[in-house]
Short mmCIF file of C-alpha atoms and ligand atoms in Angstrom, two decimals:
data_model
loop_
_atom_site.label_atom_id
_atom_site.label_comp_id
_atom_site.label_asym_id
_atom_site.label_seq_id
_atom_site.Cartn_x
_atom_site.Cartn_y
_atom_site.Cartn_z
CA UNK A 28 -12.93 -34.55 11.84
CA UNK A 29 -14.32 -37.51 10.01
CA UNK A 30 -14.63 -37.90 6.40
CA UNK A 31 -18.53 -37.36 6.42
CA UNK A 32 -17.98 -33.97 8.30
CA UNK A 33 -15.43 -32.96 5.87
CA UNK A 34 -17.60 -33.65 2.81
CA UNK A 35 -20.51 -31.76 4.39
CA UNK A 36 -18.23 -28.76 4.89
CA UNK A 37 -17.12 -28.95 1.17
CA UNK A 38 -20.81 -29.10 0.19
CA UNK A 39 -21.73 -26.17 2.34
CA UNK A 40 -18.82 -24.10 0.89
CA UNK A 41 -19.75 -25.01 -2.72
CA UNK A 42 -23.48 -24.00 -2.12
CA UNK A 43 -22.56 -20.75 -0.50
CA UNK A 44 -20.17 -20.04 -3.30
CA UNK A 45 -22.62 -20.86 -5.97
CA UNK A 46 -25.34 -18.59 -4.09
CA UNK A 47 -22.86 -15.78 -3.72
CA UNK A 48 -22.00 -15.99 -7.49
CA UNK A 49 -25.65 -16.17 -8.66
CA UNK A 50 -26.48 -13.17 -6.26
CA UNK A 51 -23.62 -11.14 -7.76
CA UNK A 52 -24.74 -11.83 -11.26
CA UNK A 53 -28.23 -10.79 -10.44
CA UNK A 54 -27.11 -7.65 -8.79
CA UNK A 55 -24.84 -6.82 -11.70
CA UNK A 56 -27.79 -7.25 -14.10
CA UNK A 57 -30.07 -4.94 -12.06
CA UNK A 58 -27.19 -2.50 -11.15
CA UNK A 59 -24.37 -2.89 -13.69
CA UNK A 60 -20.97 -2.17 -11.73
CA UNK A 61 -19.54 1.29 -12.37
CA UNK A 62 -15.91 2.42 -12.45
CA UNK A 63 -15.25 3.92 -9.15
CA UNK A 64 -13.44 6.96 -10.68
CA UNK A 65 -15.28 8.00 -13.91
CA UNK A 66 -18.51 6.17 -13.44
CA UNK A 67 -18.45 4.20 -16.77
CA UNK A 68 -20.16 0.94 -16.72
CA UNK A 69 -17.76 -2.09 -16.26
CA UNK A 70 -18.22 -5.42 -17.77
CA UNK A 71 -17.91 -8.69 -15.76
CA UNK A 72 -17.47 -9.07 -12.05
CA UNK A 73 -14.18 -8.01 -10.32
CA UNK A 74 -12.64 -4.87 -11.54
CA UNK A 75 -13.36 -1.60 -9.86
CA UNK A 76 -12.01 0.65 -12.58
CA UNK A 77 -12.63 0.71 -16.17
CA UNK A 78 -9.97 -0.03 -18.79
CA UNK A 79 -9.49 3.78 -19.59
CA UNK A 80 -8.96 4.73 -16.02
CA UNK A 81 -6.54 1.73 -15.37
CA UNK A 82 -4.46 2.99 -18.27
CA UNK A 83 -4.34 6.43 -16.88
CA UNK A 84 -3.34 5.07 -13.32
CA UNK A 85 -0.40 3.21 -14.64
CA UNK A 86 2.78 5.13 -14.83
CA UNK A 87 4.18 5.89 -18.07
CA UNK A 88 7.28 3.93 -18.77
CA UNK A 89 9.66 6.71 -17.80
CA UNK A 90 12.74 6.08 -15.71
CA UNK A 91 12.37 6.36 -12.06
CA UNK A 92 14.68 6.57 -9.08
CA UNK A 93 15.03 3.28 -7.36
CA UNK A 94 15.65 4.90 -4.08
CA UNK A 95 12.82 7.31 -3.66
CA UNK A 96 10.41 6.49 -6.67
CA UNK A 97 10.72 9.99 -8.20
CA UNK A 98 10.41 10.22 -11.93
CA UNK A 99 13.73 10.79 -13.72
CA UNK A 100 15.05 11.48 -17.24
CA UNK A 101 15.81 8.68 -19.45
CA UNK A 102 19.55 8.90 -19.32
CA UNK A 103 19.84 10.07 -15.60
CA UNK A 104 22.59 8.37 -13.65
CA UNK A 105 20.63 6.90 -10.70
CA UNK A 106 22.89 4.45 -9.04
CA UNK A 107 23.38 6.78 -5.94
CA UNK A 108 19.75 8.23 -6.24
CA UNK A 109 18.33 11.08 -7.94
CA UNK A 110 19.19 14.87 -7.31
CA UNK A 111 16.02 14.89 -4.98
CA UNK A 112 17.28 12.02 -2.59
CA UNK A 113 21.07 11.87 -3.22
CA UNK A 114 21.85 13.78 -0.14
CA UNK A 115 19.18 12.00 2.00
CA UNK A 116 19.90 9.04 4.11
CA UNK A 117 17.10 6.28 4.03
CA UNK A 118 16.55 3.23 6.23
CA UNK A 119 14.71 1.65 3.38
CA UNK A 120 16.27 0.23 0.35
CA UNK A 121 14.08 1.29 -2.38
CA UNK A 122 10.68 2.63 -3.19
CA UNK A 123 8.18 0.81 -5.46
CA UNK A 124 5.45 2.96 -6.60
CA UNK A 125 2.28 2.75 -8.77
CA UNK A 126 2.09 6.05 -10.36
CA UNK A 127 2.85 9.73 -10.43
CA UNK A 128 0.51 11.96 -8.36
CA UNK A 129 -1.39 13.27 -11.43
CA UNK A 130 -5.09 14.19 -11.80
CA UNK A 131 -6.52 10.73 -11.97
CA UNK A 132 -4.22 9.39 -9.18
CA UNK A 133 -4.93 12.39 -7.10
CA UNK A 134 -8.80 11.72 -7.39
CA UNK A 135 -8.09 7.90 -6.56
CA UNK A 136 -6.06 8.63 -3.42
CA UNK A 137 -8.70 11.18 -2.17
CA UNK A 138 -11.47 8.63 -2.77
CA UNK A 139 -9.45 5.90 -1.21
CA UNK A 140 -9.19 7.81 2.06
CA UNK A 141 -12.87 8.58 2.20
CA UNK A 142 -15.66 6.65 3.40
CA UNK A 143 -16.52 3.54 1.39
CA UNK A 144 -12.84 3.64 -0.20
CA UNK A 145 -12.10 0.09 0.84
CA UNK A 146 -12.95 -1.46 -2.51
CA UNK A 147 -11.18 1.38 -4.46
CA UNK A 148 -8.03 0.91 -2.27
CA UNK A 149 -7.95 -2.83 -3.04
CA UNK A 150 -8.47 -2.18 -6.80
CA UNK A 151 -5.30 0.24 -6.48
CA UNK A 152 -3.40 -2.45 -4.87
CA UNK A 153 -4.31 -4.89 -7.62
CA UNK A 154 -3.05 -2.45 -10.39
CA UNK A 155 0.12 -1.72 -8.39
CA UNK A 156 1.06 -5.48 -7.86
CA UNK A 157 0.20 -6.35 -11.44
CA UNK A 158 2.22 -3.42 -12.88
CA UNK A 159 5.16 -3.87 -10.73
CA UNK A 160 5.44 -7.54 -10.19
CA UNK A 161 8.85 -7.96 -11.65
CA UNK A 162 10.20 -5.54 -9.24
CA UNK A 163 8.44 -7.19 -6.19
CA UNK A 164 9.70 -10.61 -7.47
CA UNK A 165 13.29 -9.31 -7.03
CA UNK A 166 12.95 -9.33 -3.20
CA UNK A 167 12.47 -12.49 -0.85
CA UNK A 168 9.67 -10.80 1.01
CA UNK A 169 8.81 -12.30 4.35
CA UNK A 170 6.21 -9.91 5.66
CA UNK A 171 4.05 -7.04 4.56
CA UNK A 172 3.22 -4.32 6.98
CA UNK A 173 1.46 -0.94 6.84
CA UNK A 174 2.95 2.30 7.95
CA UNK A 175 0.65 2.60 11.07
CA UNK A 176 -1.41 5.59 12.34
CA UNK A 177 -1.52 6.62 15.98
CA UNK A 178 -4.67 5.06 17.60
CA UNK A 179 -6.45 8.44 18.32
CA UNK A 180 -6.46 8.93 14.44
CA UNK A 181 -7.55 5.39 13.76
CA UNK A 182 -10.40 6.02 16.25
CA UNK A 183 -11.73 9.02 14.27
CA UNK A 184 -11.01 7.44 10.93
CA UNK A 185 -11.52 3.69 11.04
CA UNK A 186 -10.91 3.32 7.22
CA UNK A 187 -7.23 3.37 6.85
CA UNK A 188 -5.97 3.40 3.40
CA UNK A 189 -2.32 2.08 4.18
CA UNK A 190 -3.72 -0.79 6.00
CA UNK A 191 -6.23 -1.99 3.41
CA UNK A 192 -3.54 -1.41 0.59
CA UNK A 193 -0.95 -3.43 2.45
CA UNK A 194 -3.25 -6.34 3.21
CA UNK A 195 -4.28 -6.62 -0.52
CA UNK A 196 -0.74 -6.26 -1.71
CA UNK A 197 0.23 -9.23 0.82
CA UNK A 198 -2.77 -11.31 -0.39
CA UNK A 199 -1.94 -10.64 -4.24
CA UNK A 200 1.83 -11.62 -3.66
CA UNK A 201 1.06 -14.43 -1.44
CA UNK A 202 3.17 -12.91 1.32
CA UNK A 203 2.08 -12.89 5.08
CA UNK A 204 0.64 -9.60 6.33
CA UNK A 205 0.48 -8.03 9.78
CA UNK A 206 -0.77 -4.82 11.23
CA UNK A 207 0.39 -5.68 14.80
CA UNK A 208 4.12 -5.76 14.18
CA UNK A 209 4.76 -2.02 13.99
CA UNK A 210 2.67 0.63 15.95
CA UNK A 211 2.86 4.44 16.38
CA UNK A 212 3.50 5.31 19.91
CA UNK A 213 3.28 9.10 19.54
CA UNK A 214 0.94 11.24 17.54
CA UNK A 215 2.80 13.50 14.96
CA UNK A 216 1.56 16.67 13.29
CA UNK A 217 -0.01 16.23 9.67
CA UNK A 218 2.22 18.83 7.94
CA UNK A 219 2.72 17.63 4.39
CA UNK A 220 4.38 20.76 3.27
CA UNK A 221 6.95 20.98 6.30
CA UNK A 222 10.64 20.99 5.04
CA UNK A 223 12.22 17.54 5.25
CA UNK A 224 14.46 18.15 8.16
CA UNK A 225 11.34 19.24 10.34
CA UNK A 226 9.42 16.20 9.25
CA UNK A 227 12.28 13.94 10.19
CA UNK A 228 12.54 15.40 13.46
CA UNK A 229 8.79 15.07 14.09
CA UNK A 230 8.84 11.51 13.08
CA UNK A 231 11.98 10.52 15.16
CA UNK A 232 11.08 7.95 17.74
CA UNK A 233 7.42 7.94 16.86
CA UNK A 234 7.17 4.28 15.97
CA UNK A 235 7.89 1.16 17.85
CA UNK A 236 7.93 -2.56 17.25
CA UNK A 237 5.65 -4.83 19.42
CA UNK A 238 7.56 -7.06 21.98
CA UNK A 239 8.24 -10.66 21.19
CA UNK A 240 8.32 -10.00 17.30
CA UNK A 241 11.38 -11.93 15.78
CA UNK A 242 12.19 -9.80 12.86
CA UNK A 243 15.94 -10.81 12.70
CA UNK A 244 17.12 -11.42 9.08
CA UNK A 245 13.63 -10.64 7.44
CA UNK A 246 12.97 -8.67 4.45
CA UNK A 247 9.81 -6.48 5.10
CA UNK A 248 7.47 -4.71 2.50
CA UNK A 249 6.39 -1.42 4.41
CA UNK A 250 3.44 0.15 2.52
CA UNK A 251 1.95 3.53 2.56
CA UNK A 252 -0.48 5.30 0.26
CA UNK A 253 1.71 8.46 -0.48
CA UNK A 254 5.29 9.12 -0.18
CA UNK A 255 6.11 12.89 0.17
CA UNK A 256 9.57 13.57 1.74
CA UNK A 257 10.09 9.93 2.78
CA UNK A 258 10.53 11.13 6.38
CA UNK A 259 7.57 8.88 7.70
CA UNK A 260 8.64 5.84 5.81
CA UNK A 261 12.14 6.37 6.85
CA UNK A 262 11.35 6.67 10.62
CA UNK A 263 9.13 3.48 10.36
CA UNK A 264 11.85 1.56 8.54
CA UNK A 265 14.56 2.57 10.88
CA UNK A 266 12.42 1.25 13.78
CA UNK A 267 12.01 -2.08 11.93
CA UNK A 268 15.77 -2.28 11.36
CA UNK A 269 16.63 -1.47 14.89
CA UNK A 270 14.42 -4.27 15.77
CA UNK A 271 16.62 -6.66 13.63
CA UNK A 272 14.96 -6.50 10.16
CA UNK A 273 17.65 -7.02 7.58
CA UNK A 274 15.91 -5.22 4.55
CA UNK A 275 12.90 -2.83 4.20
CA UNK A 276 11.29 -2.07 0.94
CA UNK A 277 8.66 0.55 0.55
CA UNK A 278 5.57 0.35 -1.71
CA UNK A 279 3.38 3.39 -2.21
CA UNK A 280 0.46 4.30 -4.63
CA UNK A 281 2.04 7.51 -5.55
CA UNK A 282 5.02 9.85 -4.89
CA UNK A 283 3.85 13.31 -4.32
CA UNK A 284 5.78 16.27 -6.08
CA UNK A 285 5.69 18.15 -2.63
CA UNK A 286 9.21 17.56 -1.92
CA UNK A 287 11.75 20.19 -0.49
ZN1 LIG B 10 -13.21 4.87 -15.40
ZN1 LIG B 11 15.53 9.70 -5.62
#
């Protein structure tokens, strides 16, 4: 590519950017952006939630279990996990969560799964990364991947929250992202309230890693929207580790209280 072509490309990019910024400013003037949770007007270009909702989405600074992400008492001994997960064996090392599955978070997760939930999901990812960056920075992450869905579910629901969430987290952290490393080879029932042993049984062997993927020695961030019993994330993490991954860290929007 010669110097003239490069200069032209830069000019075109600059013009496109200026037009896009100008168009956004006009649209924001005519239709001021609204918070995607409460509908309040938002100032400026970029945020999808108002400041009040962002504060409600952020977790209160209570202690949390580093293994499963569940809230814990201030003086709880958590070196071996909390009472909810101590007897469980997980293939992932820890869970990084944005919030507790309270009213505002439940609403956000429901809307994130719905049609048009992409920008809301990206907004949640930004809040998650900004709030928990010191924890993310503790791990030398090589790759971000979503917990995959079976193709038949993807076919019916093309908007997949875990995929959009993981992509935005990778983008925000500056870590490569891929949706083609891990895939779901067998459809499993959606039984959020099943007891943990049954969920583990259902998930066993349901994931696979694409051939020719060199994961040896890598640290992978596995992303899902909600963690319930941890059985799904555990099965996905186990598959990644069998393929050579050294460490798997899980990131979720929220940890559901539906645990048994
Ligand atoms: Zn709001
Ligand atoms: Zn725990």
